[in-house]
Amino acid sequence: MNRPPVGRLRIAILTHSTHPRGGVAHALALGEALCRLGHEAVVHAPDPTGRGFFRAARCPAISVAAKPVGGSAAALVGARIADYLAHFSTPAACDFDVFHAQCCISGNALATLTRRRLIPGFVRTVHHIDASTDAQLAQWEERAILDAGRLLCLSRTWAATLAAEYGARADVVGTGVDSQTYTPDPGPEDEALRRSLGLGGGPVFLSVGGFEARKNTLAVIEAFAALRRAHPGAQLVVAGGASLLDHAGYEARCCAALEREGLAVGTGRPVIRTGPVDQADMPSLYRIADTLVFPSLMEGYGLCVLEAMACGTPVIVSARPPFTEYLAPGEALSVNPEDTGAIAAAMEASLEPGRRGRLRNAGREVARAHVWDACAARHLPTYAELAPRDAPVLPAATGAAAWNTLRIPRDA
């Protein structure tokens, strides 16, 4: 297919939250990279707190007016869809060339706006597909996929899932990591964070994502308990956890496991639960950790894996896609995520000095290969299919920005 040239575009990128979640971080970084390539990308998110995004954006960003909502997950998702519809209720608010949904919430809002003929259509990035027993949530999940004019995925794994389960084709665009922010170079803030968390001299393991089933936190806790028998000074930092979904049941199971294993939680304790971490502290948190333990059961790509690698921190991941798409043997320690013994063994192996050095070097090379400008450039052909044809043409991207090897052919 001959694709139209990409002119200067005004792109509305819509995500589900202003909190520090992987999809939100992806939306902000994509918007910034698109602006560096000469486009105007504006990132939107519902913001019931009124405090804005979890970090300062280097691109235009709009906090969409939203009210706090209680009750079920379906009630919350429905309210956030309504927030977006209220925001884009006028032609002036819809003055963009391309609308790009990064989530089910924004996908449903844009599907409604398309049917109301306020916008011509939209692009949807499917990071992953949440299985739900709630009929309304499942319906919204499906609509945000099937009503999209074009689909994107970060990995070939999820593109294949869309093809198999929905008969839909998606372009694979990958992701990036901010190598200016996430570096292996230590700073005075590292030691300050170490003191504030009460970290001692034993090995420090980091889990990112809070107490959440798809992050496999329960298995990480059980593996850490086993490892601590050989390393009584070891500590586990569980960072993050801001989510629109209710994880109370799984959190209760994690807390029960901590109590059963005799693992106290708190500053200076064997397990430190931080909650959401300030963006400015994340590079330090990766650097002061000996190992990132991330045996996730379901992931869109694994942004925190790239961030840890950029900071020189060895990583443990699941031996399954999408990690197997971009990590070769020797670049990370890969485990069966359902085998707590294997996770514990990998945690032990990650402490071996020679192995650590090899993992650090290999991880930094992986991070260097994930360039945000290149990721943004891979979006442009898809955008061009939906954009107006009268925009001035920009020069074609060259060098790293033109890299497009992950793209799935249209006849795949």
C-alpha angles and dihedrals in degrees: 000000000000107000121209118250117266114245128183104302136197104218127190110205114194125195133173104248147005091232125108100269126139095251092050092048088049092052093051095046091047091051091050093049092048089053090052088054090057102265130115109241120178118193117212132191137163108257116192091169095056089220097111129225122344089251137025110270124224090210133052111291130184126201104212113220110255137162126226110262130200131193130051129001089250091055091051095047091047091051093050091050088052090049090057093046090052091050095050095040096117133058089239092060089049095056096129133113095219133025115204121189117201096185147026092263096056091038091060093046091051091046089057092046089051091053090048087053093236089123130023096231141300147243119236127202111206106204091175137327118251114216111220135183089204108098094211094050091047090051092050091048091054095044092052088058104038097043095052117109091216132010130215131187133189093221140033088236094067093040088057090048091054090050093049099042103031105019087237129140121222135186115231113229104167121205141256144224129227102244092184093060101033107056135147091234110113122226137189089262089067094066092042090056091046090055094045091054093045095238117175135195098285123096114288121217122194128210117185125203105048124245101333131142098227089050088057092227094159092060090048090053093049092047091048091051090054093047092048091065087070095034107037091176094056119121132198121211114201107196132186128009106163105144141154090222127080111249096167095120094052091042089056090054090051092049090049090052091050091052093045091052093045093242111154118212126218145068109331092006127119089265122038116192109196104176114208111357124216109256091235090060098050098085090051091047091055092047096050091049117088092210140006108226107203112156091157119182094209127016138162092217111313109252093183089059090060092044092052092047091050087055092051096252119143114239137214114203139169116275091236139080138323089030092051089057095066106016119076124199109285095028093087138359107261122202142173098263092212093056109081090185090058091049091051091048091051090050088054092046092051089065095061106111097223094046091046092056093051093047092049093052095044092046093054089053091052091051092049090057092058104079119175095212089055090049091050091049090055088061095057101080090052091047090049091059091062101031126098114268098227098071115116112262119248122209112270116265116259137189117011092353090062095054107124107156095130094062114122113224116249090240094052 
